[in-house]
Coordinates of C-alpha atoms in Angstrom, one line a residue:
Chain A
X1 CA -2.4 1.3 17.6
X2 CA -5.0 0.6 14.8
X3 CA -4.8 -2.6 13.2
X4 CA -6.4 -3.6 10.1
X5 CA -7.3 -7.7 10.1
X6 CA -8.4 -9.4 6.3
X7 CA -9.5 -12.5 5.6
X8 CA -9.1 -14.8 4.1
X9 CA -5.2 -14.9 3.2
X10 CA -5.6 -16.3 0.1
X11 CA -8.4 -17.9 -2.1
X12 CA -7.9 -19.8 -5.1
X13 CA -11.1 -20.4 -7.5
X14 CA -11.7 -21.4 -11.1
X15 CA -12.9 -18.8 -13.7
X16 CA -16.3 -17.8 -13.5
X17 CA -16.8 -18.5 -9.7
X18 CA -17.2 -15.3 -7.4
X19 CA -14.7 -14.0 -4.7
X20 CA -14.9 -12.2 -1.9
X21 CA -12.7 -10.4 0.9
X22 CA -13.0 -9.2 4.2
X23 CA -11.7 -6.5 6.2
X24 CA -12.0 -5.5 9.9
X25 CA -11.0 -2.2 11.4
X26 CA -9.7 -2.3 15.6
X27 CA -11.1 1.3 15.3
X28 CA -13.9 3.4 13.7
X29 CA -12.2 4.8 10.1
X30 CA -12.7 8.1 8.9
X31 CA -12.7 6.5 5.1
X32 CA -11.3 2.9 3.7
X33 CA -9.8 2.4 0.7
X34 CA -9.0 -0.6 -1.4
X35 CA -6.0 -1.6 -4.2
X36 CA -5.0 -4.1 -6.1
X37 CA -1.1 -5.0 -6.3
X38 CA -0.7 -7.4 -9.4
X39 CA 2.3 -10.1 -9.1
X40 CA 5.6 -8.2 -9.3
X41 CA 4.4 -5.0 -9.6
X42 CA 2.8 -1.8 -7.0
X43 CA -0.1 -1.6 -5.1
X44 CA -2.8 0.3 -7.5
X45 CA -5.9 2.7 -6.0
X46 CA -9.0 1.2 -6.8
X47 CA -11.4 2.9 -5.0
X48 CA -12.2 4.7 -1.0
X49 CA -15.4 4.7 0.7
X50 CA -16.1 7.0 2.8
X51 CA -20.1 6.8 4.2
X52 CA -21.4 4.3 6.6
X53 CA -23.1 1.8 4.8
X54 CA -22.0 2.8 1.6
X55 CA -21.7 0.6 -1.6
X56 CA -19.9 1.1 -5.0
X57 CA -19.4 -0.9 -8.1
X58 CA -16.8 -0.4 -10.9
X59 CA -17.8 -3.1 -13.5
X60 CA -17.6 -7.0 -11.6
X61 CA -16.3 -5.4 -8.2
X62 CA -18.4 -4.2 -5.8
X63 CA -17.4 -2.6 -2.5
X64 CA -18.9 -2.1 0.9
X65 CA -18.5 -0.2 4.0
X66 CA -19.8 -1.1 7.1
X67 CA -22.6 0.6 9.2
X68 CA -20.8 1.0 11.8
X69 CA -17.4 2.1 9.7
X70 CA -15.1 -0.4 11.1
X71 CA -15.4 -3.2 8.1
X72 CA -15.8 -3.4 4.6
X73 CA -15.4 -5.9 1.7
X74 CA -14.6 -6.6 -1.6
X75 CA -17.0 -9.1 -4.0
X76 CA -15.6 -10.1 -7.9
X77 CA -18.6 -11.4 -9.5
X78 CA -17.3 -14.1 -12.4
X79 CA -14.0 -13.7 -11.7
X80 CA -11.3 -13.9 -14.8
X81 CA -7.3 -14.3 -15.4
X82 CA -7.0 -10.3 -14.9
X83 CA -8.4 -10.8 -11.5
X84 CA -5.2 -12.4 -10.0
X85 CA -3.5 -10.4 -7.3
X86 CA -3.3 -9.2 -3.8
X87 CA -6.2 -6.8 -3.2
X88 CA -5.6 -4.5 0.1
X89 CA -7.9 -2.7 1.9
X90 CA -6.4 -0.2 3.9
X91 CA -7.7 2.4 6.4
X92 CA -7.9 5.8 7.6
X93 CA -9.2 6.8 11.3
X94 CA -9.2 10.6 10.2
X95 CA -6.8 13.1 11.6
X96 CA -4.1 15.7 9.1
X97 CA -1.5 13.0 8.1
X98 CA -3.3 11.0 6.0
X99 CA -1.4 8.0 7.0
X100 CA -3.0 4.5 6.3
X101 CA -2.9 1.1 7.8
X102 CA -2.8 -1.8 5.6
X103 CA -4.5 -4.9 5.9
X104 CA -1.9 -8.0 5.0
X105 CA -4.0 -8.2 1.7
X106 CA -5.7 -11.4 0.0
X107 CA -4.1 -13.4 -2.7
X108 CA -6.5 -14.4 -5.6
X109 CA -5.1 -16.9 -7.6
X110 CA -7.7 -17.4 -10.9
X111 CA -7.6 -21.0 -12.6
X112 CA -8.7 -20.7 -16.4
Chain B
X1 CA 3.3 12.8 -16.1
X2 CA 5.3 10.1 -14.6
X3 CA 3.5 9.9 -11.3
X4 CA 6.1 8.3 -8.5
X5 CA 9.5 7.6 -10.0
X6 CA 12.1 5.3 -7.4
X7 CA 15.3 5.1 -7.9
X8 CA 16.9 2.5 -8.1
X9 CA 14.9 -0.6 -9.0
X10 CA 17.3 -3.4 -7.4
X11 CA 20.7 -3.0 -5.5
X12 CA 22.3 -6.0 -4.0
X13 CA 24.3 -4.7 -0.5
X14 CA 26.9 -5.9 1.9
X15 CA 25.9 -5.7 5.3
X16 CA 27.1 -2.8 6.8
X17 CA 27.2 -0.6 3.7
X18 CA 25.2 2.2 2.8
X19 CA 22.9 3.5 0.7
X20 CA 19.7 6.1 -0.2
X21 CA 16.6 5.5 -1.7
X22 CA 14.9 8.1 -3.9
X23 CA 11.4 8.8 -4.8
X24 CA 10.3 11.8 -7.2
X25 CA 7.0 12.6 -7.8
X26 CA 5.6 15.5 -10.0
X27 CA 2.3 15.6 -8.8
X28 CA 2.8 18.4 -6.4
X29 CA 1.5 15.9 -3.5
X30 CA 1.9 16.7 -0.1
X31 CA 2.1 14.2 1.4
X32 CA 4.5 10.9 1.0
X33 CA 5.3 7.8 2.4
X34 CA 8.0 4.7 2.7
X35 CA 6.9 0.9 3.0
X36 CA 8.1 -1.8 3.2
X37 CA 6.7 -5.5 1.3
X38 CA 7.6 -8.5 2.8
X39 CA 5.5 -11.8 1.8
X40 CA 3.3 -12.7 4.1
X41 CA 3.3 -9.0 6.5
X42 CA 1.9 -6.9 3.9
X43 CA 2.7 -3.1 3.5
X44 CA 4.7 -1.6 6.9
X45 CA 4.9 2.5 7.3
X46 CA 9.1 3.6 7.4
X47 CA 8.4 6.9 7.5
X48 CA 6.4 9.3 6.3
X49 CA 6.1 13.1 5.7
X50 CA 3.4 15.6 5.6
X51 CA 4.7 18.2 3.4
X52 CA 8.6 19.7 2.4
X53 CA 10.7 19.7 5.5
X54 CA 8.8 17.6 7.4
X55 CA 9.5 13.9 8.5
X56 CA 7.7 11.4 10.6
X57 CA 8.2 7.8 12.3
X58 CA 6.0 4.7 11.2
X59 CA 5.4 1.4 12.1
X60 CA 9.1 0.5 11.6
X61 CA 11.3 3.0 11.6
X62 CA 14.8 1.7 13.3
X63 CA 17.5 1.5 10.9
X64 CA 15.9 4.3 8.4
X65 CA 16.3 7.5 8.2
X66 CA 14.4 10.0 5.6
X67 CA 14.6 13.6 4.2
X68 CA 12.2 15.8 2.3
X69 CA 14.7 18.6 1.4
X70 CA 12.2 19.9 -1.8
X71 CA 8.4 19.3 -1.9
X72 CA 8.7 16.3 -4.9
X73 CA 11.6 14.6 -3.5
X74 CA 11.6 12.1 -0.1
X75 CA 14.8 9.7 0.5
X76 CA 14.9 6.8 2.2
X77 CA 18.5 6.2 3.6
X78 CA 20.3 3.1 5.0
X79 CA 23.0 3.6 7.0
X80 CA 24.0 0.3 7.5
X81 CA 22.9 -2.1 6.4
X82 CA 21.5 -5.5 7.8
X83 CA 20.3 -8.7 6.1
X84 CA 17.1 -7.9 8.3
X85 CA 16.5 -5.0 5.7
X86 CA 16.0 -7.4 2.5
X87 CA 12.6 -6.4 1.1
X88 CA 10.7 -4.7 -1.4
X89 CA 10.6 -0.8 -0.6
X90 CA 7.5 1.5 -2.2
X91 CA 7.0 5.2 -2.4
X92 CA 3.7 6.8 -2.6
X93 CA 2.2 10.2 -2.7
X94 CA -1.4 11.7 -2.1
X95 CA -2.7 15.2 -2.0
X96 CA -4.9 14.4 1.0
X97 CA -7.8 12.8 0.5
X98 CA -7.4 10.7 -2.1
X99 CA -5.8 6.9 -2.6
X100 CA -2.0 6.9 -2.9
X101 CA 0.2 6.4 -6.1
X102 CA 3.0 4.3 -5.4
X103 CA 5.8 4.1 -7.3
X104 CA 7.2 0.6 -8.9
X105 CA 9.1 -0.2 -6.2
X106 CA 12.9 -1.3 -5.2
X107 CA 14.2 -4.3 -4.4
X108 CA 17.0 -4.8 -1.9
X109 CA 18.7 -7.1 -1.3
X110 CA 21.2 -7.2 1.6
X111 CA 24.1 -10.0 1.8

């Protein structure tokens, strides 16, 4: 079955420095998407992408989709406190049930 | 609007008891789904269902078993359960092609 691989597992920085995560599709994906699930609380949308090489930004994030549909990745410029959680990305290879597969997510961990 | 709504937040069980899960949403989604949290495996697929009165397997679906009786309803039952079965359980809804909302979760644990 599909599986959805992201690196790194977790990354720790100080305030201010940048972060990034990776994600790698077994598959081609219809569309990826990406949430962020603070600590002790839900996974939250933050955004899909559905065209090949596609990039979007929503303030200090910015998101890509690979070329060739089967990555993508997720780059916090000047990271801050409100940064810290899992972020997922999680993927769709098409089809009517709209079912996704999760990466096992990256832990950010912010020092102020 | 109260998005995804799970009931209830924590339960402590005895192996080999009972019990059912229940998520409400008033979004009129079609489409909704049961994970699964544990640390270090990420989110794992129950079951999932693609609109009222219809269910489906996931990634993990022994032990579960699911109903979606009315459109904004989908429960997540336990027969009996096992220690095995100690983890954080999330609901989540989409129309189609859209991200999910997941509800706030339950935790369960099993003694």
């Amino acid at each position: 079955g599909q599986q959805v691989m992201q690196i790194p597992q977790y990354q720790h920085v100080q305030e201010g420095e940048d972060f990034t995560t990776y994600c790698n599709s077994s598959t081609t994906l219809s569309n990826i998407q990406w949430y962020k699930q603070r600590p002790g609380g839900h996974p939250v949308f933050l955004i899909q992408l559905v065209k090949s090489g596609e990039v979007k930004k929503q303030k200090r994030l910015t998101f890509q989709f690979g070329e060739a549909k089967k990555n993508s990745s997720l780059h916090i410029t000047a990271t801050q406190t409100t940064d810290v959680g899992t972020y997922f990305c999680a993927g769709n290879s098409g089809g009517s049930n709209y079912k996704l597969t999760f990466g096992k997510g990256t832990l950010l961990t912010v020092n102020p | 609007n109260a998005g995804v709504t799970q009931t209830p937040k924590f339960r402590v069980l005895k192996t080999g008891q009972s019990m059912t899960l229940l998520c409400a949403q008033d979004m009129n989604h079609e489409y909704m789904y049961w994970y699964r949290q544990d640390p270090g495996m990420g989110l794992r697929l129950i079951h999932y269902s693609v609109g009222e009165g219809t269910t489906a397997k996931g990634e993990v679906p022994d032990g579960y078993n699911v109903s979606r009786l009315k459109k904004q309803n989908f429960l997540l039952g336990l027969e009996s359960a096992a220690p095995s079965q100690t983890s954080v359980y999330f609901c989540a809804s989409t129309p189609g092609v859209s991200g999910y909302t997941f509800g706030s979760g339950t935790r369960l644990t099993v003694v």
